[in-house]
CSV table of C-alpha atoms and ligand atoms in Angstrom, one decimal:
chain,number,residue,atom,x,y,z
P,27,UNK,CA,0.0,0.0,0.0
P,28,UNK,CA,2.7,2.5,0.6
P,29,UNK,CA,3.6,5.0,-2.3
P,30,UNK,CA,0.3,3.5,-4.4
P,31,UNK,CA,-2.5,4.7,-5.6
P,32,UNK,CA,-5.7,5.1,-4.4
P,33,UNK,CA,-6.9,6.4,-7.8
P,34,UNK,CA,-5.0,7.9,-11.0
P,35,UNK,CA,-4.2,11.2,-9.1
P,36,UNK,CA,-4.7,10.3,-5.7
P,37,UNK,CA,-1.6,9.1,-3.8
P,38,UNK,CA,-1.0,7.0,-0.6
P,39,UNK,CA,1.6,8.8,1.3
P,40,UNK,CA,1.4,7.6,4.9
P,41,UNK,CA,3.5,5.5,7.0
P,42,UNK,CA,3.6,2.1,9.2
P,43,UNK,CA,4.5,1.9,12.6
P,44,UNK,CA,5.4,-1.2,13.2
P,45,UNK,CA,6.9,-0.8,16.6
P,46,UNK,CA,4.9,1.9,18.5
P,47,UNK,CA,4.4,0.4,22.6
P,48,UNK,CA,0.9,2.1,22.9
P,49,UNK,CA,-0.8,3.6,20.8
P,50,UNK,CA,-2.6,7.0,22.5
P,51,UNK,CA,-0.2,5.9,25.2
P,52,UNK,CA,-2.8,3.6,26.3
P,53,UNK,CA,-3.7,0.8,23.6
P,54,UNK,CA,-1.6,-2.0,22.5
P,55,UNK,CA,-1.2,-2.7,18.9
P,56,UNK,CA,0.6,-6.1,18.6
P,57,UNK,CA,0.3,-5.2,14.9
P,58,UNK,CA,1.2,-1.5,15.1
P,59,UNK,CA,-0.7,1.1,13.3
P,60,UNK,CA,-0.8,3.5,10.0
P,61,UNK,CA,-0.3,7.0,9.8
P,62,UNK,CA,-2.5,7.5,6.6
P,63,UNK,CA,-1.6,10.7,4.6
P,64,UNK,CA,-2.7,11.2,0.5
P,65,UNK,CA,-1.6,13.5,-2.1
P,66,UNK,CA,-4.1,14.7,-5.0
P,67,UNK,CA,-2.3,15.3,-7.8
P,68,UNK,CA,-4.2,18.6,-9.7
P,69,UNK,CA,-3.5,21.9,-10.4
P,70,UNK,CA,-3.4,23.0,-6.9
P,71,UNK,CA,-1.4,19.9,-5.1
P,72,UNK,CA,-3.1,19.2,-2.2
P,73,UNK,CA,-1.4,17.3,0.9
P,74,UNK,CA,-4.2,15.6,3.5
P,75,UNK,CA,-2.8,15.6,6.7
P,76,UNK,CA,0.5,14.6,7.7
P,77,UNK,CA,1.6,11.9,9.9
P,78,UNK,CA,3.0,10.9,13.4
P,79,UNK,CA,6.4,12.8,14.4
P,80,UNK,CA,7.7,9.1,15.2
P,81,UNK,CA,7.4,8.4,11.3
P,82,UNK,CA,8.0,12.2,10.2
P,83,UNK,CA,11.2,11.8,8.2
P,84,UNK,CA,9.6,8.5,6.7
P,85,UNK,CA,7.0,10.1,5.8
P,86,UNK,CA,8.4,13.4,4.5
P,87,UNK,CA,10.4,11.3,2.1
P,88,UNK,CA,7.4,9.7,0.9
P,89,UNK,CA,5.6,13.1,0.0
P,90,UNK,CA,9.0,14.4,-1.4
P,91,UNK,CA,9.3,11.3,-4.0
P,92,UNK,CA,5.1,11.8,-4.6
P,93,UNK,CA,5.8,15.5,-5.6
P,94,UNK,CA,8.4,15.0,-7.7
P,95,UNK,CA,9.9,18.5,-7.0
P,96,UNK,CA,6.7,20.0,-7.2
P,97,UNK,CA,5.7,21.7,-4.2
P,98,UNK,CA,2.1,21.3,-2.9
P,99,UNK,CA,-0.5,24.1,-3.2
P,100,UNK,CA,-2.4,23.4,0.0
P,101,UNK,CA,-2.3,21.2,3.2
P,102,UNK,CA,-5.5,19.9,4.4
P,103,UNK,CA,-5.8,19.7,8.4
P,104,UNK,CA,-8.5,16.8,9.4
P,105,UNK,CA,-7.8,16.5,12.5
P,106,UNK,CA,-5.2,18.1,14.7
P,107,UNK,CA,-4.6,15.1,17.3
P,108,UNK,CA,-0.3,14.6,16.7
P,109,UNK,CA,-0.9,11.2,15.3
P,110,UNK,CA,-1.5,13.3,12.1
P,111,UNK,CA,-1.2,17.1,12.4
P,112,UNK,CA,2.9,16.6,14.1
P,113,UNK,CA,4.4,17.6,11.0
P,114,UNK,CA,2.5,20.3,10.0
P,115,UNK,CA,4.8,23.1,11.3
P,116,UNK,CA,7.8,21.4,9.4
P,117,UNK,CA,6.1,21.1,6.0
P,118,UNK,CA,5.1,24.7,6.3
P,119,UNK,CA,8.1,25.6,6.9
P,120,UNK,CA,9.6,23.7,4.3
P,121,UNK,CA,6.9,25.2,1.5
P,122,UNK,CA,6.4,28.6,2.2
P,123,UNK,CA,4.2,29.2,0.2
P,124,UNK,CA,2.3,26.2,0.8
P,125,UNK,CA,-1.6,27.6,2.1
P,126,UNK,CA,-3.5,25.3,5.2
P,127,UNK,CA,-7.3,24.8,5.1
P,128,UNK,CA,-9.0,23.9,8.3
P,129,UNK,CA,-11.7,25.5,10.4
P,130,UNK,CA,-11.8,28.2,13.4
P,131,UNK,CA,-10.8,25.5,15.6
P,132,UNK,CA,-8.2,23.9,13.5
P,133,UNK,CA,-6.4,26.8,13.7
P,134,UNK,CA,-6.6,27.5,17.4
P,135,UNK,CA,-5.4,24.2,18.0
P,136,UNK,CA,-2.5,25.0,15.2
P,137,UNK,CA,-1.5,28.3,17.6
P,138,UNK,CA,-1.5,26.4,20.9
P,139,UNK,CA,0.3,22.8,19.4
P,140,UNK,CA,3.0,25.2,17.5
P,141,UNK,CA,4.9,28.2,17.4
P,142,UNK,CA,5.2,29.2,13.8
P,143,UNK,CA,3.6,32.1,12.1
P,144,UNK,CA,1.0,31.3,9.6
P,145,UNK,CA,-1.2,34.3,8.9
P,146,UNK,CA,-2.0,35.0,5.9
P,147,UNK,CA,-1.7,31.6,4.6
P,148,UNK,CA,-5.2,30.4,6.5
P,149,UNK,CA,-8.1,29.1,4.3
P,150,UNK,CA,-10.6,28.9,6.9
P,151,UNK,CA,-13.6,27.1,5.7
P,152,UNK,CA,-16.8,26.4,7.2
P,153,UNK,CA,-19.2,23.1,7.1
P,154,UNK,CA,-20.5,22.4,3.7
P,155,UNK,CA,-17.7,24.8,2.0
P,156,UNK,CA,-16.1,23.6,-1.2
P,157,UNK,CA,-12.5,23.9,-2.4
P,158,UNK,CA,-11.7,23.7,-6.2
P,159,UNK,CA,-7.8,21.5,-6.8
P,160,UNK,CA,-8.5,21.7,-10.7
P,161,UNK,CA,-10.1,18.7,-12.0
P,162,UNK,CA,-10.9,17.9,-8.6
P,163,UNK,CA,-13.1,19.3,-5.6
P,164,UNK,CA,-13.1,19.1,-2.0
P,165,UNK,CA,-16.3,19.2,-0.2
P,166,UNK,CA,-15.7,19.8,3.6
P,167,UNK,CA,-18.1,17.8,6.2
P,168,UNK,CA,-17.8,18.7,9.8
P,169,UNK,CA,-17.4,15.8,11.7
P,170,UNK,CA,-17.4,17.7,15.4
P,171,UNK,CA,-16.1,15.0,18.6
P,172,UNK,CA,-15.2,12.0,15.7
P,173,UNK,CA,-12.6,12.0,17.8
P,174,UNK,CA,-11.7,16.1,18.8
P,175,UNK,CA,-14.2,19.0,18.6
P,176,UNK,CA,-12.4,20.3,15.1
P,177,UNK,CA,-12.5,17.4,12.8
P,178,UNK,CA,-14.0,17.3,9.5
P,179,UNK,CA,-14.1,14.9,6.6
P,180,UNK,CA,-13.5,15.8,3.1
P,181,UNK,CA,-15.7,14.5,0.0
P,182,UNK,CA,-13.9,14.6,-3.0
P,183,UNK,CA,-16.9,14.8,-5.7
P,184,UNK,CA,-15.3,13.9,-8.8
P,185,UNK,CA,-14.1,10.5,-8.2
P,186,UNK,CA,-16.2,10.3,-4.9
P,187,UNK,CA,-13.2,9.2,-2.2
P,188,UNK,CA,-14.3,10.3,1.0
P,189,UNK,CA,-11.3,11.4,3.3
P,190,UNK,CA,-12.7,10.1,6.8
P,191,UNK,CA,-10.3,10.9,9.7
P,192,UNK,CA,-10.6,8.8,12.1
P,193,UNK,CA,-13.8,7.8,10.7
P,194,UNK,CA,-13.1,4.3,9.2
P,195,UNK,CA,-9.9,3.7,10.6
P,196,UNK,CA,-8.0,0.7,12.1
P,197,UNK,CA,-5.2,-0.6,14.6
P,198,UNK,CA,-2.8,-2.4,12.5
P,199,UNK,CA,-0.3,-1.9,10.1
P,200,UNK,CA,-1.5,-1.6,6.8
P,201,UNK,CA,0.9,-4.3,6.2
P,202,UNK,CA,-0.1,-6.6,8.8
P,203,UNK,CA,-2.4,-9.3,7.0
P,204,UNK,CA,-5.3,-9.5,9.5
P,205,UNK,CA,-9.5,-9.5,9.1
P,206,UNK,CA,-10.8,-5.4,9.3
P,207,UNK,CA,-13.4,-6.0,11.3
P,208,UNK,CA,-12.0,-7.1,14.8
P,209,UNK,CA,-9.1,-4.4,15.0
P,210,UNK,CA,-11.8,-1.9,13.6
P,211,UNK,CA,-14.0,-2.7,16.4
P,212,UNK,CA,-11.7,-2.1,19.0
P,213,UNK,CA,-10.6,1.0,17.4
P,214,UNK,CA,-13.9,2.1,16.8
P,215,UNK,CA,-15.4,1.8,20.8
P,216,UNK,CA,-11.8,2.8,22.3
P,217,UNK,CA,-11.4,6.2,20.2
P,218,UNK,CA,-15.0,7.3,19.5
P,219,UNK,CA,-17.0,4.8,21.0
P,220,UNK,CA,-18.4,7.7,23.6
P,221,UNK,CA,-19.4,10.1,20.5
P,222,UNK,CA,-22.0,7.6,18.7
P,223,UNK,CA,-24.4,10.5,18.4
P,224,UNK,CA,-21.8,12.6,16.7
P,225,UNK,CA,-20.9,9.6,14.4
P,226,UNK,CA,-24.8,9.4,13.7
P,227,UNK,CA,-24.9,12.7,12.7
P,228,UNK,CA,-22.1,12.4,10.0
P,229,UNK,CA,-23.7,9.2,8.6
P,230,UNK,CA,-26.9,11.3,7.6
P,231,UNK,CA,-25.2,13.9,6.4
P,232,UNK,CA,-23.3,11.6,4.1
P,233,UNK,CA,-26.1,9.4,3.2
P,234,UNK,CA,-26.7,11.1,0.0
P,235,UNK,CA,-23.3,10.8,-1.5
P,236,UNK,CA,-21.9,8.1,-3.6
P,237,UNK,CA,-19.1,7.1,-2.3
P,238,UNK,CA,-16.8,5.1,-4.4
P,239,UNK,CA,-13.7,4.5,-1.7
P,240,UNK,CA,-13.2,5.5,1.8
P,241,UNK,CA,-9.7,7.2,2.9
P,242,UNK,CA,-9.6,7.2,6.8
P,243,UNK,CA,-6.6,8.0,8.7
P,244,UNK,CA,-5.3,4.5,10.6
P,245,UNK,CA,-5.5,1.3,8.2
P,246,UNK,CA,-6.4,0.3,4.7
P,247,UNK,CA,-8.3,2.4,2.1
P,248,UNK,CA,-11.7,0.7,1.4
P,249,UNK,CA,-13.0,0.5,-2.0
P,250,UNK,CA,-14.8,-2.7,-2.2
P,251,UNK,CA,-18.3,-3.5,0.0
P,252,UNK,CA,-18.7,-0.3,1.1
P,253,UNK,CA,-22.2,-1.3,2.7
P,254,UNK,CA,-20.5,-3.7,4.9
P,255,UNK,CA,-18.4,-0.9,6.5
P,256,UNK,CA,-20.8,1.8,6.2
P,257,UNK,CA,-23.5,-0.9,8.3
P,258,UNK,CA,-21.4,-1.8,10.9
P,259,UNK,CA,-20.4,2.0,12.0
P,260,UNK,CA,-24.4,2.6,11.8
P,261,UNK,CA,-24.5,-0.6,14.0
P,262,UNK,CA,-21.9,0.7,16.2
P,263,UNK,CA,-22.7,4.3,16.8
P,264,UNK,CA,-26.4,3.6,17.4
P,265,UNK,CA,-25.3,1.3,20.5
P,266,UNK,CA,-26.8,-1.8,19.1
P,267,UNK,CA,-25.2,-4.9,19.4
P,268,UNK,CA,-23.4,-6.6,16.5
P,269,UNK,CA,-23.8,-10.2,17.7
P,270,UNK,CA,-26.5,-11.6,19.9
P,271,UNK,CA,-24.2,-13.6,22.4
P,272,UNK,CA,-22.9,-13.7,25.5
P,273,UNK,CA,-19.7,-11.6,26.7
P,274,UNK,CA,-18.5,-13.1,30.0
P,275,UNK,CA,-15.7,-10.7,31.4
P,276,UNK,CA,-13.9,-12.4,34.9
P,277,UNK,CA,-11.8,-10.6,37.6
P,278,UNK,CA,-10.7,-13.3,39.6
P,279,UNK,CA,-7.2,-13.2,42.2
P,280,UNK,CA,-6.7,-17.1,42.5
P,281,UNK,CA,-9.1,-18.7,40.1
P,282,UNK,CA,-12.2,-19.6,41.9
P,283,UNK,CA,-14.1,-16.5,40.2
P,284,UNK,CA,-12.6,-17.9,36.7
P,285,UNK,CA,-14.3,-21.3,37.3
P,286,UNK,CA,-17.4,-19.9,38.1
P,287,UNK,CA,-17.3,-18.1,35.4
P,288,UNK,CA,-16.0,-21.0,32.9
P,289,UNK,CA,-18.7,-23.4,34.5
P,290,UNK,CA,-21.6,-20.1,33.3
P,291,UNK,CA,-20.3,-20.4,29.9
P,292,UNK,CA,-20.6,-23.9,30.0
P,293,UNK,CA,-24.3,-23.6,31.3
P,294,UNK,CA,-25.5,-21.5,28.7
P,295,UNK,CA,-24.0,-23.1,25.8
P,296,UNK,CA,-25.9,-26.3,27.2
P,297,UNK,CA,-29.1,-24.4,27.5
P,298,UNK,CA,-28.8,-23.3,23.8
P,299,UNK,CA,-26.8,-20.0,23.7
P,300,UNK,CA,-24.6,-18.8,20.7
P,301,UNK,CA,-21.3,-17.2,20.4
P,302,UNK,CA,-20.4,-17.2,24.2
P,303,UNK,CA,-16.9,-15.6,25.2
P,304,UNK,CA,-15.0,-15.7,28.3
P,305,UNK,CA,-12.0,-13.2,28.7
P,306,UNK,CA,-10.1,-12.7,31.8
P,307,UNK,CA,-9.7,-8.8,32.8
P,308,UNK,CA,-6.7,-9.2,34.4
P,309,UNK,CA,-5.0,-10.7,31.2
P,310,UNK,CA,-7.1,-9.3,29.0
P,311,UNK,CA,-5.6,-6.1,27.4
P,312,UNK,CA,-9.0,-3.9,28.8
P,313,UNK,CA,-9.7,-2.3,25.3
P,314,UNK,CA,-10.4,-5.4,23.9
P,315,UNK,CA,-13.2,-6.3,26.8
P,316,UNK,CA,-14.7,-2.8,26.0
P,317,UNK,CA,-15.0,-3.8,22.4
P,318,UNK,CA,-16.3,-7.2,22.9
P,319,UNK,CA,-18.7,-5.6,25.8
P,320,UNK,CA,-19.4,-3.2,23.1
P,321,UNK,CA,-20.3,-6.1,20.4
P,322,UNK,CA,-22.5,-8.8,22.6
P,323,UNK,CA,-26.2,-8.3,23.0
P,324,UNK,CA,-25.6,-9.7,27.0
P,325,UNK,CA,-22.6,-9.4,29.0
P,326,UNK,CA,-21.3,-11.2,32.8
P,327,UNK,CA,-19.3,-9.2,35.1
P,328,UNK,CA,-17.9,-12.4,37.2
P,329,UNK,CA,-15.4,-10.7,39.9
P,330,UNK,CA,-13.9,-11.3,43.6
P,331,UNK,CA,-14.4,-8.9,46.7
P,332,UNK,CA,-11.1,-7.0,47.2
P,333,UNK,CA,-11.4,-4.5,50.2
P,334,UNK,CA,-14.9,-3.7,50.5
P,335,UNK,CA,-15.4,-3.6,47.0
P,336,UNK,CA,-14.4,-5.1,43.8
P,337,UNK,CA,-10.7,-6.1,42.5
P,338,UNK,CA,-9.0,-4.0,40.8
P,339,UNK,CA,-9.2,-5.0,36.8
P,340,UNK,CA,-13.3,-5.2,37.0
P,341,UNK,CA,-13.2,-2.0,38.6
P,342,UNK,CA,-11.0,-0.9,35.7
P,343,UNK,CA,-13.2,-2.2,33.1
P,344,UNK,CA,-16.1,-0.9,34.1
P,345,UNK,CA,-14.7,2.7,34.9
P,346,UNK,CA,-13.3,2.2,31.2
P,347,UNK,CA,-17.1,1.2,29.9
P,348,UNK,CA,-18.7,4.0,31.8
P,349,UNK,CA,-16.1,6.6,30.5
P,350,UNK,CA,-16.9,5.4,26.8
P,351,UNK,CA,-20.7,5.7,27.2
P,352,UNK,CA,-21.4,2.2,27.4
P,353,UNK,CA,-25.6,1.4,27.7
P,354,UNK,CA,-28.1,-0.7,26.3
P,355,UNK,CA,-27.2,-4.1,27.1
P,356,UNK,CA,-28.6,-6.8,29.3
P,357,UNK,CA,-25.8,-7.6,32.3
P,358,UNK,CA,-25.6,-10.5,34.8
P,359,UNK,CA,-23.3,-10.4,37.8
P,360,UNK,CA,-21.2,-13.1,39.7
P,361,UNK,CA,-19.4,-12.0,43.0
P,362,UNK,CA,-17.1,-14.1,44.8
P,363,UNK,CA,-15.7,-13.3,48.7
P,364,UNK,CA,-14.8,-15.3,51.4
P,365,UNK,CA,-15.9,-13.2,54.0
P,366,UNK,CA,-17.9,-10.3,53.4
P,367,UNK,CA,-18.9,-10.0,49.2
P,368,UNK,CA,-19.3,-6.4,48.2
P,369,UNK,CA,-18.2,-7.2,44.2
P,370,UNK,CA,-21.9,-7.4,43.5
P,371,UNK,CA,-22.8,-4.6,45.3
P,372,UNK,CA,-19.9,-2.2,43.7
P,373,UNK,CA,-20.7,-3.5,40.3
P,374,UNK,CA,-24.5,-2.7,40.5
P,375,UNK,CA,-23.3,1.1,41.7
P,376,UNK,CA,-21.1,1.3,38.7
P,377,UNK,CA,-23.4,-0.1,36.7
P,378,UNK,CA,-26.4,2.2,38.0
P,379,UNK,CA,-24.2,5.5,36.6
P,380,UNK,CA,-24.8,4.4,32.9
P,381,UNK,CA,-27.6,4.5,30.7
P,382,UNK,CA,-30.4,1.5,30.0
P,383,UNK,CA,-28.3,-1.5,31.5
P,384,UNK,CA,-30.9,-3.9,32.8
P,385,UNK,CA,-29.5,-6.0,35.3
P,386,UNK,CA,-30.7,-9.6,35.9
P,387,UNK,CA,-32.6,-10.1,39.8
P,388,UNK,CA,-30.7,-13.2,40.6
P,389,UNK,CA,-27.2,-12.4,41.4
P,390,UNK,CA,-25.1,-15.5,42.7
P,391,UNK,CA,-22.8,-15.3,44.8
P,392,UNK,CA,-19.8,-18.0,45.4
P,393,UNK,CA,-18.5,-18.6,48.9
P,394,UNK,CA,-14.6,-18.6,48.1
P,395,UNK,CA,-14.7,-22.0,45.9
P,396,UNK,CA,-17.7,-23.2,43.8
P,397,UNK,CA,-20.1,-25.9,45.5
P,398,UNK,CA,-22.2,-28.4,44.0
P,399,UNK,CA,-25.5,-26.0,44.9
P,400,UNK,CA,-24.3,-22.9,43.2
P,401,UNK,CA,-24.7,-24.9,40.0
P,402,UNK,CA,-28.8,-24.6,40.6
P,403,UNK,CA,-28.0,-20.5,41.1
P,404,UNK,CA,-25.8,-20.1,37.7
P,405,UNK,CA,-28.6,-22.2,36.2
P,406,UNK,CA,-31.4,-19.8,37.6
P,407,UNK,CA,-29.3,-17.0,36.3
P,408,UNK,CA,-28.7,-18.6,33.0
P,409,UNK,CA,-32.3,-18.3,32.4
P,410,UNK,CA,-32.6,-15.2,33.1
P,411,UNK,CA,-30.4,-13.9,30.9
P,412,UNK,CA,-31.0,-15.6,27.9
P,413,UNK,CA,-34.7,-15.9,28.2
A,15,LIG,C1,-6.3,-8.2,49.1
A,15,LIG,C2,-7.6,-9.0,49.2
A,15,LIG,C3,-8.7,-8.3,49.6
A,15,LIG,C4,-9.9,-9.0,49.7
A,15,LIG,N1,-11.1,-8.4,50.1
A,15,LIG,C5,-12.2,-9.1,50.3
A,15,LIG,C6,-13.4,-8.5,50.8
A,15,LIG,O1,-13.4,-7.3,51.1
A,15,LIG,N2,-14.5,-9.2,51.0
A,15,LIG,C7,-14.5,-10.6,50.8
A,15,LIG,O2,-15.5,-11.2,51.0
A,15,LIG,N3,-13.4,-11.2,50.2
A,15,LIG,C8,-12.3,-10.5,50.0
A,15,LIG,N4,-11.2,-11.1,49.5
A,15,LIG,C9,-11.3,-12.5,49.1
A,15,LIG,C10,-11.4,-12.7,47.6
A,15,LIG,O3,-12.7,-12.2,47.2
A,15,LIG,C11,-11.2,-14.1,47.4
A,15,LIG,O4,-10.0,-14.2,46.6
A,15,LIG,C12,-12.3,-14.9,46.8
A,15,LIG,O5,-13.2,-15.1,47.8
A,15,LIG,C13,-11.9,-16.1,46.0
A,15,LIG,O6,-12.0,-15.9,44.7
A,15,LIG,P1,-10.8,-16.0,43.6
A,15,LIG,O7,-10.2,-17.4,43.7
A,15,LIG,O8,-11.5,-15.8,42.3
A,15,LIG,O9,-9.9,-15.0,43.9
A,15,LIG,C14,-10.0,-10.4,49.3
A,15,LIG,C15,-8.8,-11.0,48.9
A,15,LIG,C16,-7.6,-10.3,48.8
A,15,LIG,C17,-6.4,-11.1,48.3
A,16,LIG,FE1,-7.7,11.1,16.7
A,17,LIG,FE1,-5.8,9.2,14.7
């Protein structure tokens, strides 16, 4: 994918990074990530976005060998987070005379990030403005909180590519040989998985448009089954789930919790249930419980007591749920303690502070090891759940 085309006059310019620790600081990317960035060849050159500074030479040397000596007409600011907007100083710097389109809050954001002077080579445009390349057009699309407050999307109208953001977009290399969906997923409820409503918003805007390829800003351009991606962000932001399963999400300090949990799966896959996971939150890297809690139609919290309350990676997860706006799912809870079990009662607090997450009556709770009569009480719960 690198230095190719994404059409006749449309380049690829971004980067891999294979070897980045966390991504945001926070998520790990066993297959690392893209730092998408396209050049539309036209009258008026036009850069979109630039790229991480970890990448920056990498990817200044790709623009360099796109341009051909050229130098480009105008730099297109998406989105200001540094995963894309770290090089814009240097490239204005390098082409003087080089102009930068983005919004009022594009360029506040360029002022506080940077220290370079720039007036007088601002094309501030507004939602719905248009920008004419030559043979080509931008059309701008305000995509407010898909991730910050100044992003907007681009809508190229003469060969129809819409430049997404981080609308679209993907851990993982666009090397790494891997199914979209999964990393896409996690991407999706990690970064904007709290701004659903916003990502709504964009969808209608864009529903009249033809759109013959998606560009987004992390992973591979998408030009094939675009009604498969385009259905699963509707699926997504409008907080349904994608499968109807069971997600069964365990805290558990010396296993106990964990076989309690195993032995539910076990129970409702006997009664009938489909697509039934079991992750451990301790082990689990916690974006990847998010997503899955994100994807199930019914999810288990199974955890231990730890000091009057819950231990520490349920606790985490569902701080982590909360924060991205987690809601309309059906939950069952499982508390293990050995003297005095408050994981039930901490979860059903946490729980209470989000939106439309109807918790089954029967909660079980395990006296320090699983006994032959709690099977009768995961049963019960079973039932409940899936009924
Ligand atoms: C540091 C620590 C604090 C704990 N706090 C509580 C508690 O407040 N109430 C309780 O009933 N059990 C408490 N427990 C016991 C755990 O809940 C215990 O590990 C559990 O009963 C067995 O489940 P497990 O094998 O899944 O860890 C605590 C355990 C540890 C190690
Ligand atoms: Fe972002
Ligand atoms: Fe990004």
């Amino acid at each position: 994918m690198n230095n190719t085309f994404v059409t006749d006059s449309i380049k690829y310019i971004g980067v891999d990074d294979p070897d980045i620790d966390l991504f945001e600081s926070q998520y790990r990317v066993p297959n690392g990530v893209s730092y998408n960035s396209y050049l539309i060849m036209d009258e008026k050159i036009t850069v979109m976005d630039t790229a991480d500074k970890r990448k920056g030479d990498e990817w200044m040397a790709n623009l360099e060998a796109a341009l051909g000596g050229s130098a480009p007409h105008y730099l297109v600011v998406s989105h200001m987070e540094p995963d894309h907007a770290a090089n814009i100083a240097r490239l204005a710097e390098k082409y003087p005379s080089m102009q930068i389109v983005g919004n009022v809050k594009t360029f506040m954001m360029i002022d506080q990030f940077f220290d370079i002077d720039i007036e007088g080579r601002k094309v501030t445009v507004k939602d719905g403005d248009t920008l004419e390349l030559g043979s080509h057009t931008l059309k701008f699309v305000f995509a407010p909180m898909v991730h910050w407050p100044e992003v907007m999307m681009s809508y190229e109208t003469s060969e129809k590519i819409l430049f997404a953001a981080d609308g679209f977009g993907k851990f993982g290399t666009i090397a790494s040989d891997e199914p979209w969906e999964d990393e896409a997923r996690r991407y999706y409820f990690n970064i904007v998985g709290k701004y659903g409503v916003q990502v709504q918003a964009v969808l209608k805007k864009l529903a009249g448009a033809e759109v013959s390829a998606i560009c987004p800003l992390h992973g591979p351009v998408l030009n094939e089954d675009l009604g498969h991606y385009l259905g699963l962000y509707d699926t997504w932001s409008s907080y349904k789930p994608e499968t109807d399963g069971v997600f069964i999400a365990y805290a558990s300090i010396h296993g106990n919790t964990a076989k309690a949990a195993e032995r539910f799966a076990e129970i409702l896959r006997e009664k009938g249930a489909a697509n039934v996971k079991v992750s451990d939150a301790a082990r689990t890297d916690i974006s990847q419980c998010v997503s899955d809690a994100f994807r199930y139609s019914r999810i288990v919290f199974a955890a231990a007591s730890y000091d009057a309350g819950v231990f520490a990676p349920m606790h985490d997860l569902l701080s982590h749920l909360k924060s991205k706006g987690w809601k309309n799912r059906k939950a069952a809870l499982i508390e293990n303690g050995s003297w005095g079990p408050t994981a039930a009662k901490t979860m059903k607090g946490m729980l209470g502070e989000m939106k439309n997450i109807d918790i089954c009556e029967n909660t079980v709770t395990i006296r320090s090891a699983m006994k032959a009569a709690d099977e009768e009480k995961l049963a019960a719960l079973a039932d409940e759940l899936i009924k």
